Coordinates of C-alpha atoms in Angstrom, one line a residue:
X209 CA 8.1 4.5 -3.3
X210 CA 6.1 7.5 -4.2
X211 CA 2.6 6.0 -3.7
X212 CA 2.7 2.6 -1.9
X213 CA -1.0 2.0 -2.5
X214 CA -0.7 2.4 -6.2
X215 CA 2.3 0.1 -6.2
X216 CA 0.4 -2.6 -4.3
X217 CA -2.4 -2.3 -6.8
X218 CA 0.1 -2.9 -9.7
X219 CA 1.3 -6.1 -7.9
X220 CA -2.1 -7.6 -8.1
X221 CA -3.5 -6.8 -4.7
X222 CA -7.1 -5.6 -4.5
X223 CA -6.5 -2.4 -2.5
X224 CA -9.3 -0.5 -0.7
X225 CA -10.0 1.4 2.5
X226 CA -10.2 -0.8 5.6
X227 CA -12.7 0.5 8.3
X228 CA -11.3 -1.4 11.3
X229 CA -14.9 -1.9 12.5
X230 CA -13.9 -4.8 14.8
X231 CA -11.4 -2.4 16.5
X232 CA -8.7 -5.1 16.5
X233 CA -6.1 -2.6 15.3
X234 CA -5.2 0.7 17.1
X235 CA -7.4 3.7 16.1
X236 CA -6.1 5.6 13.1
X237 CA -4.9 9.1 14.0
X238 CA -5.8 12.4 12.5
X239 CA -5.1 12.4 8.7
X240 CA -4.6 8.6 8.7
X241 CA -6.5 5.8 7.1
X242 CA -6.2 2.0 7.0
X243 CA -5.9 0.4 3.6
X244 CA -6.2 -3.3 3.0
X245 CA -4.8 -5.5 0.3
X246 CA -6.5 -8.8 -0.4
X247 CA -4.0 -11.4 -1.4
X248 CA -5.5 -13.3 -4.3
X249 CA -4.8 -16.9 -5.0
X250 CA -3.8 -18.2 -8.4
X251 CA -7.5 -18.9 -9.0
X252 CA -8.3 -15.2 -8.4
X253 CA -10.2 -15.8 -5.2
X254 CA -9.4 -13.4 -2.4
X255 CA -9.2 -16.1 0.4
X256 CA -8.7 -15.1 4.0
X257 CA -5.2 -13.5 4.0
X258 CA -5.0 -9.7 4.2
X259 CA -2.4 -7.0 4.4
X260 CA -3.5 -3.9 6.2
X261 CA -1.5 -0.6 6.1
X262 CA -1.9 2.5 8.3
X263 CA -1.3 5.3 5.9
X264 CA -0.9 9.1 6.5
X265 CA -2.9 10.6 3.7
X266 CA -1.6 13.5 1.7
X267 CA 0.3 14.4 -1.4
X268 CA 2.9 11.8 -0.5
X269 CA 1.3 8.8 1.3
X270 CA 3.4 7.4 4.1
X271 CA 3.0 3.9 5.6
X272 CA 3.1 4.2 9.4
X273 CA 2.4 0.5 10.2
X274 CA 1.9 -2.8 8.4
X275 CA -0.3 -5.7 9.6
X276 CA -1.0 -9.2 8.3
X277 CA -4.1 -11.2 9.0
X278 CA -4.0 -14.9 8.0
X279 CA -7.7 -15.4 9.0
X280 CA -9.8 -12.6 7.6
X281 CA -9.4 -10.1 10.4
X282 CA -9.7 -12.5 13.3
X283 CA -6.1 -12.0 14.3
X284 CA -3.3 -9.6 13.2
X285 CA 0.4 -9.5 13.5
X286 CA 2.6 -6.4 13.0
X287 CA 5.0 -6.7 10.1
X288 CA 6.9 -3.4 10.7

């Protein structure tokens, strides 16, 4: 997968940078960003489920960790 973020966007996920303001995930390291994908229901509503990826930024983006939140960032589980 050359660019996992672009691939997620093509699969219908609303992909954007996730700031981790609540601090519930480990701090991103140097050159890393969290990206989130909102899982949309058939109606188009984003709902509460989220996929969050820790990505090393660069020419070739690398996913370092994957997380799932079923309740809009209240809890996370690792999906690595």
